[in-house]
Structures are given as structure tokens and as C-alpha cells.
Amino acid sequence: MPSKKALIRRPSPRLAEGLVTHIERAQVDVGLAVEQWEAYAEALRTHGWETIEVEPADDCPDSVFVEDAVVMYRNVALITRPGADSRRGETAGVEEAVARLGCSVNWIWEPGTLDGGDVLKIGDTIYVGRGGRTNAAGVQQLRAVFEPLGAQVVAVPVSKVLHLKSSVTALPDGTVIGHIPLVDRPALFTRFLSVPEETGSHVVLLGGSKLLMADSAPKTAHLLADLGHEPVLVNISEYEKLEGCVTCLSVRLRELYA
């Protein structure tokens, strides 16, 4: 049986100080952000995921974006070395959580940097974005950990957005979706579907045809529903002000050994 566990991490009281790179800073309502986070976690549970809270990292404003601290492949966890110095303190709690779940643990070491938001897995293909937060050494180390396990690692240039998964994610059938103006090289993906909104590029696969996505992309939700998918919409407006999206707020563990 595949596992359905999802790591999540409560927002830091300092969330409003989170990093912004490619967008203008906007005022973040931390109280509203906490409510949105709770609704996001509830959406995961409603669709059969057991949520596991990583120890909060209140001193790290960006720590709610738990996806950036670890990359999972099968039951192997690769603890990242975030490209932003201010985020390095986020990994210890995540490492403890995955170790407790019985994952085999590996690490990205200096001089490598890697953010989990730069990694998109489609079956045994792992796309890794080479951009502002992930460097060439980080890509090489990811390859060294996952290729012996049967993964094929494909490096992709990222220059227009923060992370690879800020520009593209994948549908259950493996089709990559993205908003063309923000995708560096759409031709690198075998099947690519252009979506009309930037925030429509981000989906979390909940199982079956269900896709967790932000309610800020109604046209994309309509397009995907018309193709037979079932969008499950959540409001993450406060996280979008920090370049966050639905994928950043959880890490799904689907292949843990029982």
C-alpha cells in the first residue's frame, strides 16, 4: 500500500519578514495566513492524507514552506541546503521528522545548494531547476543520491521565477503544466500544457483526479476540470505575497515502507 502522509509546518510569527525575490513586497496578514494554513491542512486530511506537523521553526520566517527543506524519492529523504542563508535553520526539524518516519536520510553538502521547490518528480524522472537557489553542485549531489535508485535526473534552467515549481508542476498523467511567460524551456518537457494564469501552474496531486490548487486561478481550474480533473480550491493569498504556492506548504510521502 502506498503511504499517504504529508509533512506540514506551522507558520512562523515572523512570516511577514519572509524573502521575496521576483515580486514587490506586500503586507502579509499573519493571522489570516494561519487560518489559510489550517484550511490547507484540512483540505489534505479531507482527501485522505495524514498530516504530520514538523516542529515549528519560529525564528525562520519562511519555515512554513516546508517543501524547500527536503526532497523525497521513494523512502529516501535528501535534506537540502537552502540557497538563502536565512533558511538554513529550517532543515534540522524536517530531518528529525523524516528520520522518525523511517526514511533513509542523505544530505546536500557545501558548496552545493538546493531548494526542494526546484525539484519536480514525474514517475522516475526528477526535473531539477538550476536557478537562483539551486546551484550546479546541488544538482550533481541530487543526481549522486537518486540516480543509483533508478531515477533519471533532468536539469532545467530557471531564470524568470524563484523555483522550478513556481513555473511548472505536473498532472496525474505526467503532463507538465505552466504559464508560458514564466517557463524558460517548455520544450524540455515531453508533454506540456500551457495554462492561462501564473498561479494555475501549481497543483498538488491528492490522489485520483483531484488537484489541490489556489483559488486565484479560476480560468485554469475551469480548463483542468474540462479535461476531467477535479480541482480542490484553497485560498493562499498571504503565501502568494511571499512567492509561495500550494506545493510549497507540504511534502507528500507516498512510498514509505510500512
mmCIF file of C-alpha atoms in Angstrom:
data_model
loop_
_atom_site.group_PDB
_atom_site.id
_atom_site.type_symbol
_atom_site.label_atom_id
_atom_site.label_comp_id
_atom_site.label_asym_id
_atom_site.label_seq_id
_atom_site.Cartn_x
_atom_site.Cartn_y
_atom_site.Cartn_z
ATOM 1 C CA MET A 1 0.000 0.000 0.000
ATOM 2 C CA PRO A 2 1.358 3.437 -0.839
ATOM 3 C CA SER A 3 1.503 5.727 2.190
ATOM 4 C CA LYS A 4 -0.455 8.983 2.339
ATOM 5 C CA LYS A 5 1.434 11.113 4.828
ATOM 6 C CA ALA A 6 2.064 14.821 4.370
ATOM 7 C CA LEU A 7 4.594 16.915 6.264
ATOM 8 C CA ILE A 8 3.371 20.404 7.117
ATOM 9 C CA ARG A 9 4.843 23.126 9.337
ATOM 10 C CA ARG A 10 3.007 25.841 11.245
ATOM 11 C CA PRO A 11 3.776 29.384 10.035
ATOM 12 C CA SER A 12 6.343 31.397 11.999
ATOM 13 C CA PRO A 13 5.067 34.517 13.813
ATOM 14 C CA ARG A 14 7.741 36.268 11.685
ATOM 15 C CA LEU A 15 6.152 35.086 8.400
ATOM 16 C CA ALA A 16 5.709 38.665 7.164
ATOM 17 C CA GLU A 17 9.535 39.009 7.088
ATOM 18 C CA GLY A 18 9.830 36.155 4.551
ATOM 19 C CA LEU A 19 12.033 36.597 1.483
ATOM 20 C CA VAL A 20 10.734 37.985 -1.810
ATOM 21 C CA THR A 21 12.921 37.848 -4.923
ATOM 22 C CA HIS A 22 10.934 38.291 -8.137
ATOM 23 C CA ILE A 23 7.930 40.310 -6.878
ATOM 24 C CA GLU A 24 7.263 43.537 -4.968
ATOM 25 C CA ARG A 25 6.904 43.141 -1.190
ATOM 26 C CA ALA A 26 3.282 43.334 0.006
ATOM 27 C CA GLN A 27 1.850 43.448 3.523
ATOM 28 C CA VAL A 28 1.232 39.922 4.868
ATOM 29 C CA ASP A 29 -1.604 39.373 7.357
ATOM 30 C CA VAL A 30 -0.109 36.715 9.634
ATOM 31 C CA GLY A 31 -3.415 35.951 11.393
ATOM 32 C CA LEU A 32 -5.109 35.312 8.049
ATOM 33 C CA ALA A 33 -2.087 33.274 6.912
ATOM 34 C CA VAL A 34 -2.505 30.954 9.906
ATOM 35 C CA GLU A 35 -6.196 30.466 9.057
ATOM 36 C CA GLN A 36 -5.295 29.736 5.428
ATOM 37 C CA TRP A 37 -2.658 27.240 6.545
ATOM 38 C CA GLU A 38 -5.191 25.449 8.750
ATOM 39 C CA ALA A 39 -7.655 25.277 5.849
ATOM 40 C CA TYR A 40 -4.902 23.916 3.570
ATOM 41 C CA ALA A 41 -4.049 21.195 6.111
ATOM 42 C CA GLU A 42 -7.738 20.375 6.461
ATOM 43 C CA ALA A 43 -8.037 20.011 2.667
ATOM 44 C CA LEU A 44 -5.211 17.441 2.735
ATOM 45 C CA ARG A 45 -6.887 15.483 5.547
ATOM 46 C CA THR A 46 -10.295 15.619 3.845
ATOM 47 C CA HIS A 47 -8.740 13.872 0.853
ATOM 48 C CA GLY A 48 -7.160 11.060 2.814
ATOM 49 C CA TRP A 49 -3.755 12.447 3.791
ATOM 50 C CA GLU A 50 -2.433 12.091 7.317
ATOM 51 C CA THR A 51 -0.779 15.400 8.201
ATOM 52 C CA ILE A 52 2.417 15.276 10.245
ATOM 53 C CA GLU A 53 3.499 18.554 11.812
ATOM 54 C CA VAL A 54 7.210 19.269 11.719
ATOM 55 C CA GLU A 55 8.450 21.084 14.826
ATOM 56 C CA PRO A 56 7.852 24.817 14.193
ATOM 57 C CA ALA A 57 10.899 26.996 13.441
ATOM 58 C CA ASP A 58 9.632 30.323 14.735
ATOM 59 C CA ASP A 59 12.929 32.138 14.118
ATOM 60 C CA CYS A 60 12.809 31.256 10.401
ATOM 61 C CA PRO A 61 10.220 33.468 8.637
ATOM 62 C CA ASP A 62 9.997 31.151 5.584
ATOM 63 C CA SER A 63 9.788 27.861 7.506
ATOM 64 C CA VAL A 64 6.121 27.253 6.618
ATOM 65 C CA PHE A 65 7.426 26.464 3.095
ATOM 66 C CA VAL A 66 8.425 23.009 4.285
ATOM 67 C CA GLU A 67 8.880 21.656 0.750
ATOM 68 C CA ASP A 68 12.185 23.510 0.384
ATOM 69 C CA ALA A 69 13.915 21.614 3.215
ATOM 70 C CA VAL A 70 13.705 18.057 1.853
ATOM 71 C CA VAL A 71 13.324 16.103 -1.403
ATOM 72 C CA MET A 72 11.731 12.641 -1.220
ATOM 73 C CA TYR A 73 12.264 9.800 -3.688
ATOM 74 C CA ARG A 74 10.699 6.503 -2.651
ATOM 75 C CA ASN A 75 11.638 6.176 1.034
ATOM 76 C CA VAL A 76 14.851 8.199 0.702
ATOM 77 C CA ALA A 77 14.966 11.757 2.066
ATOM 78 C CA LEU A 78 17.521 14.235 0.756
ATOM 79 C CA ILE A 79 17.891 17.073 3.274
ATOM 80 C CA THR A 80 18.566 20.218 1.281
ATOM 81 C CA ARG A 81 20.969 23.082 1.811
ATOM 82 C CA PRO A 82 18.785 26.099 1.003
ATOM 83 C CA GLY A 83 20.225 28.689 -1.354
ATOM 84 C CA ALA A 84 19.279 31.532 1.029
ATOM 85 C CA ASP A 85 21.444 31.641 4.177
ATOM 86 C CA SER A 86 18.491 32.769 6.291
ATOM 87 C CA ARG A 87 16.740 29.461 5.557
ATOM 88 C CA ARG A 88 19.494 27.042 6.618
ATOM 89 C CA GLY A 89 17.969 26.711 10.093
ATOM 90 C CA GLU A 90 14.824 25.151 8.634
ATOM 91 C CA THR A 91 16.288 21.751 7.814
ATOM 92 C CA ALA A 92 17.023 20.283 11.271
ATOM 93 C CA GLY A 93 13.373 19.879 12.281
ATOM 94 C CA VAL A 94 12.479 18.371 8.911
ATOM 95 C CA GLU A 95 15.381 15.937 9.132
ATOM 96 C CA GLU A 96 14.149 14.797 12.544
ATOM 97 C CA ALA A 97 10.594 14.311 11.200
ATOM 98 C CA VAL A 98 11.610 12.165 8.206
ATOM 99 C CA ALA A 99 14.072 10.125 10.280
ATOM 100 C CA ARG A 100 11.303 9.394 12.783
ATOM 101 C CA LEU A 101 9.138 8.134 9.898
ATOM 102 C CA GLY A 102 11.849 5.615 8.998
ATOM 103 C CA CYS A 103 13.218 7.325 5.901
ATOM 104 C CA SER A 104 16.794 6.779 4.858
ATOM 105 C CA VAL A 105 18.435 10.226 5.138
ATOM 106 C CA ASN A 106 21.023 11.907 2.866
ATOM 107 C CA TRP A 107 22.266 15.497 2.755
ATOM 108 C CA ILE A 108 23.330 18.209 0.329
ATOM 109 C CA TRP A 109 26.785 19.400 1.432
ATOM 110 C CA GLU A 110 28.669 22.631 0.874
ATOM 111 C CA PRO A 111 29.314 24.030 -1.750
ATOM 112 C CA GLY A 112 26.042 22.579 -3.017
ATOM 113 C CA THR A 113 22.778 24.464 -2.597
ATOM 114 C CA LEU A 114 19.350 23.024 -3.379
ATOM 115 C CA ASP A 115 15.788 24.106 -2.533
ATOM 116 C CA GLY A 116 13.088 21.448 -2.650
ATOM 117 C CA GLY A 117 10.886 23.841 -4.636
ATOM 118 C CA ASP A 118 13.285 23.324 -7.531
ATOM 119 C CA VAL A 119 12.502 19.598 -7.775
ATOM 120 C CA LEU A 120 9.587 18.185 -9.777
ATOM 121 C CA LYS A 121 9.145 14.398 -9.811
ATOM 122 C CA ILE A 122 7.151 12.641 -12.530
ATOM 123 C CA GLY A 123 7.397 8.898 -12.022
ATOM 124 C CA ASP A 124 11.108 8.090 -12.037
ATOM 125 C CA THR A 125 12.058 11.329 -13.808
ATOM 126 C CA ILE A 126 13.274 14.070 -11.478
ATOM 127 C CA TYR A 127 13.411 17.542 -13.002
ATOM 128 C CA VAL A 128 15.641 19.912 -11.046
ATOM 129 C CA GLY A 129 15.631 23.657 -11.626
ATOM 130 C CA ARG A 130 19.026 25.312 -11.857
ATOM 131 C CA GLY A 131 18.281 28.865 -10.761
ATOM 132 C CA GLY A 132 18.791 31.406 -8.027
ATOM 133 C CA ARG A 133 18.533 28.959 -5.129
ATOM 134 C CA THR A 134 19.932 25.715 -6.559
ATOM 135 C CA ASN A 135 23.466 25.573 -7.936
ATOM 136 C CA ALA A 136 25.306 23.117 -10.185
ATOM 137 C CA ALA A 137 26.925 21.320 -7.225
ATOM 138 C CA GLY A 138 23.472 20.841 -5.712
ATOM 139 C CA VAL A 139 22.238 19.294 -8.970
ATOM 140 C CA GLN A 140 25.266 16.948 -9.065
ATOM 141 C CA GLN A 141 24.699 15.820 -5.474
ATOM 142 C CA LEU A 142 20.980 15.185 -6.109
ATOM 143 C CA ARG A 143 21.993 13.017 -9.082
ATOM 144 C CA ALA A 144 24.509 11.101 -6.982
ATOM 145 C CA VAL A 145 21.860 10.261 -4.370
ATOM 146 C CA PHE A 146 18.867 9.379 -6.582
ATOM 147 C CA GLU A 147 20.239 8.005 -9.876
ATOM 148 C CA PRO A 148 21.568 4.792 -8.239
ATOM 149 C CA LEU A 149 17.977 4.212 -7.022
ATOM 150 C CA GLY A 150 16.649 4.264 -10.599
ATOM 151 C CA ALA A 151 15.785 7.928 -11.041
ATOM 152 C CA GLN A 152 16.616 9.896 -14.160
ATOM 153 C CA VAL A 153 17.626 13.450 -13.222
ATOM 154 C CA VAL A 154 16.995 16.202 -15.781
ATOM 155 C CA ALA A 155 18.367 19.689 -15.049
ATOM 156 C CA VAL A 156 16.289 22.623 -16.286
ATOM 157 C CA PRO A 157 17.280 26.324 -16.416
ATOM 158 C CA VAL A 158 15.129 28.620 -14.223
ATOM 159 C CA SER A 159 15.572 32.379 -14.542
ATOM 160 C CA LYS A 160 12.121 34.011 -14.501
ATOM 161 C CA VAL A 161 10.766 32.755 -11.165
ATOM 162 C CA LEU A 162 12.062 31.709 -7.752
ATOM 163 C CA HIS A 163 11.858 27.926 -8.152
ATOM 164 C CA LEU A 164 11.159 25.389 -10.894
ATOM 165 C CA LYS A 165 7.797 24.618 -9.256
ATOM 166 C CA SER A 166 6.956 28.333 -9.273
ATOM 167 C CA SER A 167 6.663 27.866 -13.045
ATOM 168 C CA VAL A 168 5.619 24.235 -13.640
ATOM 169 C CA THR A 169 4.040 21.235 -11.915
ATOM 170 C CA ALA A 170 2.557 18.029 -13.345
ATOM 171 C CA LEU A 171 -0.889 16.488 -13.697
ATOM 172 C CA PRO A 172 -1.563 12.878 -12.630
ATOM 173 C CA ASP A 173 -0.943 11.662 -16.217
ATOM 174 C CA GLY A 174 2.505 13.275 -16.242
ATOM 175 C CA THR A 175 1.601 16.267 -18.410
ATOM 176 C CA VAL A 176 3.586 19.299 -17.253
ATOM 177 C CA ILE A 177 1.545 22.486 -16.826
ATOM 178 C CA GLY A 178 2.913 26.021 -16.774
ATOM 179 C CA HIS A 179 2.248 29.636 -17.636
ATOM 180 C CA ILE A 180 4.368 30.154 -20.767
ATOM 181 C CA PRO A 181 5.796 33.638 -19.998
ATOM 182 C CA LEU A 182 7.429 32.186 -16.850
ATOM 183 C CA VAL A 183 8.794 28.911 -18.277
ATOM 184 C CA ASP A 184 12.364 29.058 -19.576
ATOM 185 C CA ARG A 185 12.315 25.976 -21.820
ATOM 186 C CA PRO A 186 8.879 24.350 -22.275
ATOM 187 C CA ALA A 187 10.413 22.058 -24.943
ATOM 188 C CA LEU A 188 12.371 20.197 -22.247
ATOM 189 C CA PHE A 189 9.139 18.549 -21.099
ATOM 190 C CA THR A 190 7.724 15.633 -23.090
ATOM 191 C CA ARG A 191 4.096 16.781 -22.782
ATOM 192 C CA PHE A 192 3.406 20.412 -21.924
ATOM 193 C CA LEU A 193 0.072 22.186 -21.425
ATOM 194 C CA SER A 194 0.030 25.967 -21.252
ATOM 195 C CA VAL A 195 -2.292 27.435 -18.581
ATOM 196 C CA PRO A 196 -3.737 30.973 -18.588
ATOM 197 C CA GLU A 197 -2.709 32.097 -15.087
ATOM 198 C CA GLU A 198 0.584 32.096 -13.209
ATOM 199 C CA THR A 199 -0.913 30.541 -10.066
ATOM 200 C CA GLY A 200 -2.628 27.937 -12.239
ATOM 201 C CA SER A 201 0.795 26.379 -12.812
ATOM 202 C CA HIS A 202 0.773 24.879 -9.307
ATOM 203 C CA VAL A 203 -1.110 21.708 -8.436
ATOM 204 C CA VAL A 204 -0.728 19.188 -5.629
ATOM 205 C CA LEU A 205 -1.878 15.675 -6.568
ATOM 206 C CA LEU A 206 -4.298 14.493 -3.891
ATOM 207 C CA GLY A 207 -4.989 11.104 -5.472
ATOM 208 C CA GLY A 208 -7.299 10.004 -8.281
ATOM 209 C CA SER A 209 -8.214 13.014 -10.406
ATOM 210 C CA LYS A 210 -8.183 15.500 -7.516
ATOM 211 C CA LEU A 211 -5.848 18.514 -7.745
ATOM 212 C CA LEU A 212 -5.263 20.912 -4.863
ATOM 213 C CA MET A 213 -4.806 24.392 -6.321
ATOM 214 C CA ALA A 214 -5.112 28.069 -5.426
ATOM 215 C CA ASP A 215 -8.471 29.763 -5.901
ATOM 216 C CA SER A 216 -6.600 32.666 -7.559
ATOM 217 C CA ALA A 217 -6.545 30.732 -10.861
ATOM 218 C CA PRO A 218 -10.234 30.240 -11.780
ATOM 219 C CA LYS A 219 -9.621 30.035 -15.551
ATOM 220 C CA THR A 220 -7.043 27.287 -15.088
ATOM 221 C CA ALA A 221 -9.327 25.424 -12.674
ATOM 222 C CA HIS A 222 -12.029 25.548 -15.357
ATOM 223 C CA LEU A 223 -9.603 24.332 -18.044
ATOM 224 C CA LEU A 224 -8.427 21.407 -15.885
ATOM 225 C CA ALA A 225 -11.979 20.470 -14.844
ATOM 226 C CA ASP A 226 -12.915 20.444 -18.532
ATOM 227 C CA LEU A 227 -10.100 17.908 -19.083
ATOM 228 C CA GLY A 228 -11.608 15.600 -16.472
ATOM 229 C CA HIS A 229 -9.617 16.639 -13.400
ATOM 230 C CA GLU A 230 -11.238 17.676 -10.117
ATOM 231 C CA PRO A 231 -9.817 20.941 -8.752
ATOM 232 C CA VAL A 232 -9.940 21.359 -4.962
ATOM 233 C CA LEU A 233 -9.517 25.089 -4.351
ATOM 234 C CA VAL A 234 -7.852 26.770 -1.377
ATOM 235 C CA ASN A 235 -7.156 30.440 -0.654
ATOM 236 C CA ILE A 236 -3.431 31.036 -0.048
ATOM 237 C CA SER A 237 -3.345 34.786 -0.796
ATOM 238 C CA GLU A 238 -0.923 35.566 2.062
ATOM 239 C CA TYR A 239 1.589 32.951 0.869
ATOM 240 C CA GLU A 240 1.341 34.160 -2.730
ATOM 241 C CA LYS A 241 2.630 37.538 -1.452
ATOM 242 C CA LEU A 242 5.821 35.652 -0.478
ATOM 243 C CA GLU A 243 6.144 33.775 -3.803
ATOM 244 C CA GLY A 244 4.636 30.717 -2.148
ATOM 245 C CA CYS A 245 2.227 28.310 -3.803
ATOM 246 C CA VAL A 246 0.248 25.181 -2.886
ATOM 247 C CA THR A 247 3.207 22.865 -3.460
ATOM 248 C CA CYS A 248 5.486 24.745 -1.017
ATOM 249 C CA LEU A 249 3.289 24.133 2.012
ATOM 250 C CA SER A 250 3.599 20.336 2.259
ATOM 251 C CA VAL A 251 5.805 17.371 1.434
ATOM 252 C CA ARG A 252 3.877 14.263 0.494
ATOM 253 C CA LEU A 253 5.404 10.907 1.433
ATOM 254 C CA ARG A 254 3.921 8.290 -0.825
ATOM 255 C CA GLU A 255 6.374 5.399 -0.695
ATOM 256 C CA LEU A 256 7.271 4.791 2.929
ATOM 257 C CA TYR A 257 7.793 1.191 3.925
ATOM 258 C CA ALA A 258 5.053 0.010 6.255
#
